[in-house]
mmCIF file of N, CA and C in Angstrom:
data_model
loop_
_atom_site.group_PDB
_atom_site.id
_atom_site.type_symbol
_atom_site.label_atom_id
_atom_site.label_comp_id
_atom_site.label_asym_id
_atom_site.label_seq_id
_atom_site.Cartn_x
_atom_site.Cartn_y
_atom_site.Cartn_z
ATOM 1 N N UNK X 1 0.842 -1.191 0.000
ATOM 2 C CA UNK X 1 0.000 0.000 0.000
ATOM 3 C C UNK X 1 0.878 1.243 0.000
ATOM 4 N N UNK X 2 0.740 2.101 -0.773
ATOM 5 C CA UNK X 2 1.462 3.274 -0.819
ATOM 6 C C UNK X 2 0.724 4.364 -0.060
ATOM 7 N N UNK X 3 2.249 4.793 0.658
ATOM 8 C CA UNK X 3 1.787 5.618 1.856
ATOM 9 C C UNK X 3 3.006 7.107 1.586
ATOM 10 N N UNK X 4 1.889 8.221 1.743
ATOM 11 C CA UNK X 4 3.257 9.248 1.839
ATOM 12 C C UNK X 4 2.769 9.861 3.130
ATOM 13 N N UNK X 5 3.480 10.418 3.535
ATOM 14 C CA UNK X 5 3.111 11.053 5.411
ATOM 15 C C UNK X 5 3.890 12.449 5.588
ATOM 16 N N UNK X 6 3.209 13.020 5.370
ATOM 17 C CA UNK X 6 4.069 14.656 5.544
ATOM 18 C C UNK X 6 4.423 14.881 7.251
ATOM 19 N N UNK X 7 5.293 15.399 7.423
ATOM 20 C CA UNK X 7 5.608 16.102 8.326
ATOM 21 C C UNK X 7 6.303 17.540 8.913
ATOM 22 N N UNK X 8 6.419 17.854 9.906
ATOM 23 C CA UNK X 8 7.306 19.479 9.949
ATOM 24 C C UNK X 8 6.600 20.758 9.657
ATOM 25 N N UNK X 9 5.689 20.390 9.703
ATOM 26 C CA UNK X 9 4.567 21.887 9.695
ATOM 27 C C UNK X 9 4.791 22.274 10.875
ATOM 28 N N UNK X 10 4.214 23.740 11.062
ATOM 29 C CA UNK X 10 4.571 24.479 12.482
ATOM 30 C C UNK X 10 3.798 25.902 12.155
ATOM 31 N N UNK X 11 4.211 26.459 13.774
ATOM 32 C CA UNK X 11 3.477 27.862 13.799
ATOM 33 C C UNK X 11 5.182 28.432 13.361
ATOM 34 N N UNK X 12 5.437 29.543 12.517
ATOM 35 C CA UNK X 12 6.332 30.499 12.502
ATOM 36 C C UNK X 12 6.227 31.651 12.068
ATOM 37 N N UNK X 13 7.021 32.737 12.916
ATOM 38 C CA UNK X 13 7.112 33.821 12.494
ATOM 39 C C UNK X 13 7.360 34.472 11.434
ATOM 40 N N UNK X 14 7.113 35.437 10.687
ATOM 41 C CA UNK X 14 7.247 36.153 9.393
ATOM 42 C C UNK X 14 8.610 36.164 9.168
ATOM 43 N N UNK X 15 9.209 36.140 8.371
ATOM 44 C CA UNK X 15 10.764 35.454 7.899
ATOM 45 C C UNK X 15 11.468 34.356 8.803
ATOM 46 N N UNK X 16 10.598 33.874 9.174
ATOM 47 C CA UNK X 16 11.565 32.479 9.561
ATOM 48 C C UNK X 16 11.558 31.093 8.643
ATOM 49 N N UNK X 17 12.224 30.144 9.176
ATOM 50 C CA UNK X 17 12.029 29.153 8.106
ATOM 51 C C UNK X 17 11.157 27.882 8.331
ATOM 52 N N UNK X 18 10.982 27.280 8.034
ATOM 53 C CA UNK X 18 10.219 25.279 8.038
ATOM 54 C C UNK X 18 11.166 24.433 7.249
ATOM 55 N N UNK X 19 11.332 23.008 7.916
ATOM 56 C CA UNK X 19 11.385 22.509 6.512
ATOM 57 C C UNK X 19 10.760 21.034 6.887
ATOM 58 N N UNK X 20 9.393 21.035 5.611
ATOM 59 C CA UNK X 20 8.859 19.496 5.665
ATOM 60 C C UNK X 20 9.492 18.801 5.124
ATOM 61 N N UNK X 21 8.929 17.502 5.650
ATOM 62 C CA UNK X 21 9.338 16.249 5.399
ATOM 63 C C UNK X 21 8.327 15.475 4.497
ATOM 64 N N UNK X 22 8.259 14.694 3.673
ATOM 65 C CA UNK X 22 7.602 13.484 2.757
ATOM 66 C C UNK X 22 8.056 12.180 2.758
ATOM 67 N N UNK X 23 7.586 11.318 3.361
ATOM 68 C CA UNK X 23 7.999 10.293 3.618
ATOM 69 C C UNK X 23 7.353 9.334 3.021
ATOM 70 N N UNK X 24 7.995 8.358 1.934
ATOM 71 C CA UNK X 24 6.960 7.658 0.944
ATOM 72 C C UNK X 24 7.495 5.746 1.140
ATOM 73 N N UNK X 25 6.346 5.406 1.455
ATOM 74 C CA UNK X 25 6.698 3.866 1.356
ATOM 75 C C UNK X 25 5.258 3.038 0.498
ATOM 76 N N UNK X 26 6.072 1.778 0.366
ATOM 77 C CA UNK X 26 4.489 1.345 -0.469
ATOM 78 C C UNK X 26 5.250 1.109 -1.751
ATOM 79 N N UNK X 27 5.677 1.483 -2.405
ATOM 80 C CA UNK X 27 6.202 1.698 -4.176
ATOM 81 C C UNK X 27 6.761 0.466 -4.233
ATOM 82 N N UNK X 28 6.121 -0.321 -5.604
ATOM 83 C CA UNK X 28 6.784 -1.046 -6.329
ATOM 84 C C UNK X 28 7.580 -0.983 -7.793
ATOM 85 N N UNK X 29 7.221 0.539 -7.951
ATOM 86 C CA UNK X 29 7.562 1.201 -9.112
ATOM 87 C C UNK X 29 8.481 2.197 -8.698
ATOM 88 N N UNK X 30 9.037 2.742 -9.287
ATOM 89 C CA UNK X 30 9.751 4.003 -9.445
ATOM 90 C C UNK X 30 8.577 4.599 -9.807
ATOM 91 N N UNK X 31 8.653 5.941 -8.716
ATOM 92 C CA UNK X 31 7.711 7.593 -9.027
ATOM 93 C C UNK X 31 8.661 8.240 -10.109
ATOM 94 N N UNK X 32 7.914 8.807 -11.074
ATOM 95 C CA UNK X 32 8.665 9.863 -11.672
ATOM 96 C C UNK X 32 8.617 11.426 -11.243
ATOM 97 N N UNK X 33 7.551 11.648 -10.573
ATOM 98 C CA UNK X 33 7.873 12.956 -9.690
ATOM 99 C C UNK X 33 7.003 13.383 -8.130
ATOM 100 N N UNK X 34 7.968 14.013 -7.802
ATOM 101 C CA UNK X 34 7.132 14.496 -6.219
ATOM 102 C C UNK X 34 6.986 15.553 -6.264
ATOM 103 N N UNK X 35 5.798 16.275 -5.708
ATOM 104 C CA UNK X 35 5.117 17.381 -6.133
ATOM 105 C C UNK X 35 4.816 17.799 -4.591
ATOM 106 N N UNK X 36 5.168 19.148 -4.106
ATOM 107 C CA UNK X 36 4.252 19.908 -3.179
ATOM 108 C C UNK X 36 3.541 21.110 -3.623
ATOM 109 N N UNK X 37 2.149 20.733 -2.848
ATOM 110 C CA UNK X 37 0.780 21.361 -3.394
ATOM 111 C C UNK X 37 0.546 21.863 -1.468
ATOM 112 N N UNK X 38 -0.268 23.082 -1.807
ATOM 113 C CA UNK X 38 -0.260 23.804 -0.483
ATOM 114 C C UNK X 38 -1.987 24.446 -0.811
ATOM 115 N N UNK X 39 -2.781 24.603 0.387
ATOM 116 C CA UNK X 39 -4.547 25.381 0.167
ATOM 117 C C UNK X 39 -4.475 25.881 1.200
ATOM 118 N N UNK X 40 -4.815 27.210 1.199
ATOM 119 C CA UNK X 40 -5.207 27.877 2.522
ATOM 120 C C UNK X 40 -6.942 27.882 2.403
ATOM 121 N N UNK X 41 -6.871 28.465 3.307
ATOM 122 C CA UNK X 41 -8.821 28.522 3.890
ATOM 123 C C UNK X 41 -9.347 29.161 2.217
ATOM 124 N N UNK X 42 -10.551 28.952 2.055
ATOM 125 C CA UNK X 42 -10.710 29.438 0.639
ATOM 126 C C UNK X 42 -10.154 29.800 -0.729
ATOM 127 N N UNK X 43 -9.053 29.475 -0.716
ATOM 128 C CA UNK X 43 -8.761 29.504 -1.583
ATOM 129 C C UNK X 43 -7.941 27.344 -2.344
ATOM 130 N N UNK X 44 -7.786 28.337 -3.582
ATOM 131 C CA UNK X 44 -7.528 26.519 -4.782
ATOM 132 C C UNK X 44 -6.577 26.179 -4.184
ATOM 133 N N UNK X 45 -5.873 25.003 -4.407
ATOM 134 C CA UNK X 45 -4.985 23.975 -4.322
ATOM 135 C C UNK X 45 -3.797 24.691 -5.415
ATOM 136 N N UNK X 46 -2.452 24.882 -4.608
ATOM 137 C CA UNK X 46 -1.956 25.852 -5.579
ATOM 138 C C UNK X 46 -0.541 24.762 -5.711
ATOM 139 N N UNK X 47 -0.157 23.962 -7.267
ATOM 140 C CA UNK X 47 1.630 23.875 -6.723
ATOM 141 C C UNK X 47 2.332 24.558 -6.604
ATOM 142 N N UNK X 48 3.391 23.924 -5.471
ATOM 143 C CA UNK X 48 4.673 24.488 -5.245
ATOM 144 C C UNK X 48 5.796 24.599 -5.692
ATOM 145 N N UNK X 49 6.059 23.381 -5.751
ATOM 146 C CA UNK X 49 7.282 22.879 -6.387
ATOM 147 C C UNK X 49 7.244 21.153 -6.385
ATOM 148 N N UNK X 50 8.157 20.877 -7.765
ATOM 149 C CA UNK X 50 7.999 19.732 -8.109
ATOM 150 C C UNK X 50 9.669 18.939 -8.292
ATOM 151 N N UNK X 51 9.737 17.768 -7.786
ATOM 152 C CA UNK X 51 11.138 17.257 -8.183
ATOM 153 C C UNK X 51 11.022 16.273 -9.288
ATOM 154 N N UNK X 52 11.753 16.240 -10.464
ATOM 155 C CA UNK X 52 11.104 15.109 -11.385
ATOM 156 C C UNK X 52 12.573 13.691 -11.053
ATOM 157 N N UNK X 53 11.714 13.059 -11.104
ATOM 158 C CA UNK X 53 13.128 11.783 -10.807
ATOM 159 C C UNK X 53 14.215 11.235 -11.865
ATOM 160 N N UNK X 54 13.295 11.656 -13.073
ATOM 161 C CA UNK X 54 13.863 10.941 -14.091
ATOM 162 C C UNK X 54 15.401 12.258 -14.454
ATOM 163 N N UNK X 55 14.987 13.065 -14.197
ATOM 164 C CA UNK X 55 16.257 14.161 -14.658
ATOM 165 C C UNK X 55 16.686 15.047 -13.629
ATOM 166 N N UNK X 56 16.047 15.589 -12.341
ATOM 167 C CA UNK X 56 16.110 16.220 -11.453
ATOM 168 C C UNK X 56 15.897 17.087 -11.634
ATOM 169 N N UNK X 57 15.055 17.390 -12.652
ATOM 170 C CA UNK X 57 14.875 18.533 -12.972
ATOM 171 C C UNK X 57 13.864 19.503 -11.749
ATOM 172 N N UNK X 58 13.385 20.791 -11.433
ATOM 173 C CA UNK X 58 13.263 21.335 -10.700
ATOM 174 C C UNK X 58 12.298 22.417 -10.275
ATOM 175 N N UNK X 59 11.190 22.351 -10.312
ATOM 176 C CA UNK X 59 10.230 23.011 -10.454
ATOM 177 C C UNK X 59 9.452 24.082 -9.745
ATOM 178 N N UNK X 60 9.250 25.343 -9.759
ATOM 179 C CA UNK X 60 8.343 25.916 -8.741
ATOM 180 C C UNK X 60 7.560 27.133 -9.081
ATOM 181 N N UNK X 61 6.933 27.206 -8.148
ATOM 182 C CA UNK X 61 5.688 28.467 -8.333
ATOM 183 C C UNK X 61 6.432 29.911 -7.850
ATOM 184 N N UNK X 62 5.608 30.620 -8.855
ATOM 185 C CA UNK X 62 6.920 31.875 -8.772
ATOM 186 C C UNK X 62 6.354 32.837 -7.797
ATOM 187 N N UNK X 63 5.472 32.204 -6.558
ATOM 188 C CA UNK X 63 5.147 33.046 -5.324
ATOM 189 C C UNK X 63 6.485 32.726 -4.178
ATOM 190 N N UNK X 64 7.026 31.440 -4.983
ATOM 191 C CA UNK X 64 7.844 30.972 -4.047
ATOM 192 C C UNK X 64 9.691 30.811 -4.798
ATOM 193 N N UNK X 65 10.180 30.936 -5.806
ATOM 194 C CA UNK X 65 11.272 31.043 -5.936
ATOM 195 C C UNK X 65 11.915 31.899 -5.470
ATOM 196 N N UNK X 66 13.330 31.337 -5.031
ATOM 197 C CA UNK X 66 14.617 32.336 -4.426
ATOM 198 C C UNK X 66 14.290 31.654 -2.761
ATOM 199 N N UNK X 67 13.223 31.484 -2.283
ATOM 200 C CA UNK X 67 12.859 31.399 -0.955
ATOM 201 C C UNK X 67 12.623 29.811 -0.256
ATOM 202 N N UNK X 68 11.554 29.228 -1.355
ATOM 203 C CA UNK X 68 11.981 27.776 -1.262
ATOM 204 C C UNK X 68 12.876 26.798 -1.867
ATOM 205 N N UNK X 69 12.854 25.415 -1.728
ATOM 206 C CA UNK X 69 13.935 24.762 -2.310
ATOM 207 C C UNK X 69 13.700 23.258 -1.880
ATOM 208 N N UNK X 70 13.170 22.188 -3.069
ATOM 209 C CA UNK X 70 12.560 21.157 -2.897
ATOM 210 C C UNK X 70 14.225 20.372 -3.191
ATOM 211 N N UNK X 71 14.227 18.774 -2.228
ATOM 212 C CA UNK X 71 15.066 18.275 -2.455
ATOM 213 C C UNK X 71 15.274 16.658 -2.328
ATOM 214 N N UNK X 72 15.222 15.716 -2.365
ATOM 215 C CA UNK X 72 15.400 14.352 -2.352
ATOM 216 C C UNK X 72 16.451 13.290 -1.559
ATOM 217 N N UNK X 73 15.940 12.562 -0.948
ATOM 218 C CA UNK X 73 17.057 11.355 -0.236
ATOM 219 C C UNK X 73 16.370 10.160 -0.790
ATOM 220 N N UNK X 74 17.482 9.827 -1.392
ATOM 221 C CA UNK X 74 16.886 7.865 -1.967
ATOM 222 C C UNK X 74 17.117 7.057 -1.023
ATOM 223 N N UNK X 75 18.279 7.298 -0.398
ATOM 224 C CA UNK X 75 18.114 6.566 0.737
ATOM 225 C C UNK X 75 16.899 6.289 1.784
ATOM 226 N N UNK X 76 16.814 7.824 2.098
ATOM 227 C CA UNK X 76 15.481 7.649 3.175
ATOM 228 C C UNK X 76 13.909 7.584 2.510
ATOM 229 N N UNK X 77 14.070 7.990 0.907
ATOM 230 C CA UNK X 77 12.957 7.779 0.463
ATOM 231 C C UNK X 77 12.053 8.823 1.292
ATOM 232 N N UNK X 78 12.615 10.398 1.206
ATOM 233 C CA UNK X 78 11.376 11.250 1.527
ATOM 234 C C UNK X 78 12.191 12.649 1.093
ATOM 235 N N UNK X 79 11.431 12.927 0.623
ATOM 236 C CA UNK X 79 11.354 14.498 -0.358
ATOM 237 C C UNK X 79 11.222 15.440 0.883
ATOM 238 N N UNK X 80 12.118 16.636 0.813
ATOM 239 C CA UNK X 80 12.252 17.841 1.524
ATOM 240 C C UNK X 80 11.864 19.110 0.961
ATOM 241 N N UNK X 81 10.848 19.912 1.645
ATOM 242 C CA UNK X 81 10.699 21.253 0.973
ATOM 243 C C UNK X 81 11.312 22.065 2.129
ATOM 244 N N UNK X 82 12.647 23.076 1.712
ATOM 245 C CA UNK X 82 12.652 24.038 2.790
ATOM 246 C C UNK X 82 12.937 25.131 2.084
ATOM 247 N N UNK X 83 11.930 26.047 3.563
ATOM 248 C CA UNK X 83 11.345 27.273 2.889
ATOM 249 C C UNK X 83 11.804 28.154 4.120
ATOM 250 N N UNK X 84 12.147 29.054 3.448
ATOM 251 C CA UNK X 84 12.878 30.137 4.236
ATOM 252 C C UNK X 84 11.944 31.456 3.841
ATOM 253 N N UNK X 85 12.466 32.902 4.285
ATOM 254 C CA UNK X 85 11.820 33.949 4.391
ATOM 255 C C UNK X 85 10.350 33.809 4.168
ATOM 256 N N UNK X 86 9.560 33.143 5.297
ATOM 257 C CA UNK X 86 8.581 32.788 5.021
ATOM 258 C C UNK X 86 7.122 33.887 5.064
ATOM 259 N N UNK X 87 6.403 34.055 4.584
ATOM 260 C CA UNK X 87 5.213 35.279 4.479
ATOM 261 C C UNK X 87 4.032 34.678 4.952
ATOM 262 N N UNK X 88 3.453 35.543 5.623
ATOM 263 C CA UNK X 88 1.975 35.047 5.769
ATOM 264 C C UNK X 88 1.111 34.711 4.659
ATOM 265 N N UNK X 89 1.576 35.082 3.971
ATOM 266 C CA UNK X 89 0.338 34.583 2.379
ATOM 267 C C UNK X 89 0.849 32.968 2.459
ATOM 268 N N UNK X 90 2.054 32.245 3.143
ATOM 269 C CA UNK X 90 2.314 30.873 3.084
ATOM 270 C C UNK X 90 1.866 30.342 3.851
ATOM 271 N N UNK X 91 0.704 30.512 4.672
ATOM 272 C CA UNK X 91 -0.072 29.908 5.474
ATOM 273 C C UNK X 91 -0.633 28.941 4.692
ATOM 274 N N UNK X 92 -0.947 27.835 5.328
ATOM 275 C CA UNK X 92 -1.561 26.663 4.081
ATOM 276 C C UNK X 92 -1.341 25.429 4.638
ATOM 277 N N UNK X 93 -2.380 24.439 4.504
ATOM 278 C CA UNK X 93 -1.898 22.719 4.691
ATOM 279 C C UNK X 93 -1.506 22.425 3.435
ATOM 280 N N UNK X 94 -0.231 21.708 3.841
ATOM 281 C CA UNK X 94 1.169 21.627 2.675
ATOM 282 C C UNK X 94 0.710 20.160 2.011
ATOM 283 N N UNK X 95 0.792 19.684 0.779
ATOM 284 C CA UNK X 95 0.709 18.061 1.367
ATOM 285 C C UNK X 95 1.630 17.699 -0.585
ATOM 286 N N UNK X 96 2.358 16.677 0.128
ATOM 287 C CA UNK X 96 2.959 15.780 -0.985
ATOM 288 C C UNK X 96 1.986 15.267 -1.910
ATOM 289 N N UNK X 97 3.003 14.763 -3.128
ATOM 290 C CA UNK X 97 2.277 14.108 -3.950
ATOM 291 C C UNK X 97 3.285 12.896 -4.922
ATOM 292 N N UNK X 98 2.521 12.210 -5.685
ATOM 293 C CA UNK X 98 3.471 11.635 -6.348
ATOM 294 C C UNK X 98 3.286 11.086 -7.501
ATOM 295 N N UNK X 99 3.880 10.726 -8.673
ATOM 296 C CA UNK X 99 3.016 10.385 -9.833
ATOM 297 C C UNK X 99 3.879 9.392 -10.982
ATOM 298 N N UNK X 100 3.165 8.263 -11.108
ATOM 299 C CA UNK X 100 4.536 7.294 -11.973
ATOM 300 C C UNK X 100 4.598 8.045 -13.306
ATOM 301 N N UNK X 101 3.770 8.265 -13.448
ATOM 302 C CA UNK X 101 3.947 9.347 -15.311
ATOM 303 C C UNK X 101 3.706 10.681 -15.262
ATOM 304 N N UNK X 102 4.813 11.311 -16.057
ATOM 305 C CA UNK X 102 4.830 13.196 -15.386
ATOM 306 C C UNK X 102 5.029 13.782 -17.133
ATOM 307 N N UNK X 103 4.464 14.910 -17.006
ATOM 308 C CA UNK X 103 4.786 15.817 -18.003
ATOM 309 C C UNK X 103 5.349 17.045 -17.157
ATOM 310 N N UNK X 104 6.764 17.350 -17.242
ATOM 311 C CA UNK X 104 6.976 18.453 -16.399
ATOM 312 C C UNK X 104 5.851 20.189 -17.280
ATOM 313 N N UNK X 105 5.696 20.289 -18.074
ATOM 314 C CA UNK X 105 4.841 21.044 -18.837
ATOM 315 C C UNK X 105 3.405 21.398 -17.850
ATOM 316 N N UNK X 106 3.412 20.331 -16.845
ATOM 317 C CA UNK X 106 1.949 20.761 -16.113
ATOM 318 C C UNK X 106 2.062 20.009 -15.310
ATOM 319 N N UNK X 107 3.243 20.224 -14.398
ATOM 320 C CA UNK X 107 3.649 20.094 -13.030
ATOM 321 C C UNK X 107 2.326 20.451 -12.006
ATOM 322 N N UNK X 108 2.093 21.471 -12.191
ATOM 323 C CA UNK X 108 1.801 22.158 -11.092
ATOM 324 C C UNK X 108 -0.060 22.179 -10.817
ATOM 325 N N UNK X 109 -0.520 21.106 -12.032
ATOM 326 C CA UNK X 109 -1.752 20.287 -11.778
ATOM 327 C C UNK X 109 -2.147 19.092 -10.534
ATOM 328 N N UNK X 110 -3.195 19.266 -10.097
ATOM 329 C CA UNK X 110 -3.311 18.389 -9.372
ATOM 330 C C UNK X 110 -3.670 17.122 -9.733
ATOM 331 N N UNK X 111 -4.390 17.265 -11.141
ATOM 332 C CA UNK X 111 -4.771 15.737 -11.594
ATOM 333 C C UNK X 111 -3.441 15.160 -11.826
ATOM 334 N N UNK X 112 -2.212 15.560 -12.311
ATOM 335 C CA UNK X 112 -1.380 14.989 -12.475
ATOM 336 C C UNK X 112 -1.043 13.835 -11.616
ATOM 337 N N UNK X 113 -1.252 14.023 -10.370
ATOM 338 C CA UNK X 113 -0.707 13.054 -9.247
ATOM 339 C C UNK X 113 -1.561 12.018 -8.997
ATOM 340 N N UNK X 114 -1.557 10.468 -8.404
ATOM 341 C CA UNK X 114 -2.129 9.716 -8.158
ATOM 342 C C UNK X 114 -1.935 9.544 -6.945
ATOM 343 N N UNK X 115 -0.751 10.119 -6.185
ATOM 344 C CA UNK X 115 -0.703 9.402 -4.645
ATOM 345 C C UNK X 115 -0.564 10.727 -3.715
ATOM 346 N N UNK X 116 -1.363 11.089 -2.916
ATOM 347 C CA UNK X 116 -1.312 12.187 -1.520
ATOM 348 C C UNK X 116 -0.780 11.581 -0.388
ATOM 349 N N UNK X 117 -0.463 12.728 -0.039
ATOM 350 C CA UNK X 117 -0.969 12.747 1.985
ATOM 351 C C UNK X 117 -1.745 13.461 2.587
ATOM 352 N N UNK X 118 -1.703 13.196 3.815
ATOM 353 C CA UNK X 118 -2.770 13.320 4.397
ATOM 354 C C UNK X 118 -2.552 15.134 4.783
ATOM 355 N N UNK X 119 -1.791 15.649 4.895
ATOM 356 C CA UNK X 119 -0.989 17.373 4.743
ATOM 357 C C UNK X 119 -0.179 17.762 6.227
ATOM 358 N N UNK X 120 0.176 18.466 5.864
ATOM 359 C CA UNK X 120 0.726 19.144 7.524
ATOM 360 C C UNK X 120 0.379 20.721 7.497
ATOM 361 N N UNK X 121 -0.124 21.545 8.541
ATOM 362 C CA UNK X 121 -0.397 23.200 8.820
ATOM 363 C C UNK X 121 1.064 23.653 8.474
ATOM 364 N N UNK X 122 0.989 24.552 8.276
ATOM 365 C CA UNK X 122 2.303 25.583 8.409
ATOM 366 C C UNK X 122 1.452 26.905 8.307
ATOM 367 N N UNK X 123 1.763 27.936 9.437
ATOM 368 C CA UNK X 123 0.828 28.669 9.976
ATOM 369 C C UNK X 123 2.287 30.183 9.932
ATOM 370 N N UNK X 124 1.959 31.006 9.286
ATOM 371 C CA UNK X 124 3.371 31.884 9.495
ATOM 372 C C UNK X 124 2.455 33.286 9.826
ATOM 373 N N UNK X 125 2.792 33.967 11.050
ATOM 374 C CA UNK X 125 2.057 34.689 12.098
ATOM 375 C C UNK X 125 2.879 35.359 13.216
ATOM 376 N N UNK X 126 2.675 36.576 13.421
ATOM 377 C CA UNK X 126 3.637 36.904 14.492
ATOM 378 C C UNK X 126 2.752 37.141 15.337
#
């Protein structure tokens, strides 16, 4: 059964940093990409950033370049987003994703993905 489990959400202050965790077990396949997708209260499901496996190539939403920075352990088998100078507009439950077939061209779709988690808060507030 494929399982991804976010972790490392938190309350933080206006420029401070987070950094989640994605922790994926279950796979009998190779994923071709991991995707973080973030929703605050009313508003859409927005991506973040995407890691593609097959090239490493590197993906993100341009509310968030320069500031975040998605990254990978094969070993531990869990994807890292850390995000620094963080803004209150980054308030949001964060949540992984994952997908055996990717078009980096439309990353930042949600149908793209077949496998979630369940999300983590990240709450940025002084």
């Amino acid at each position: 059964q494929v399982q991804l489990v976010e972790s490392g959400g938190g309350l933080v202050q206006p420029g401070g940093s987070l950094r989640l965790s994605c922790a994926i077990s279950g796979f009998t396949l190779d994923f071709s990409a991991i995707a973080w997708f973030r929703q605050a209260p009313g508003k859409e499901r927005e991506g973040v950033s995407c890691f593609s496996t097959s090239d490493g190539s590197t993906y993100y939403a341009d509310s968030v370049k320069g500031r975040f920075t998605i990254s990978k352990d094969n070993a531990k088998k869990t994807v890292y987003l850390q995000m620094n100078s963080l803004k209150p507009e980054d308030t949001a439950v964060y949540y992984c994703a994952t997908t055996l077939g990717f078009d980096g061209d439309i990353w930042y779709l949600g149908r793209v993905y077949d496998y979630w988690g369940q999300g983590t808060q990240v709450t940025v507030s002084s």
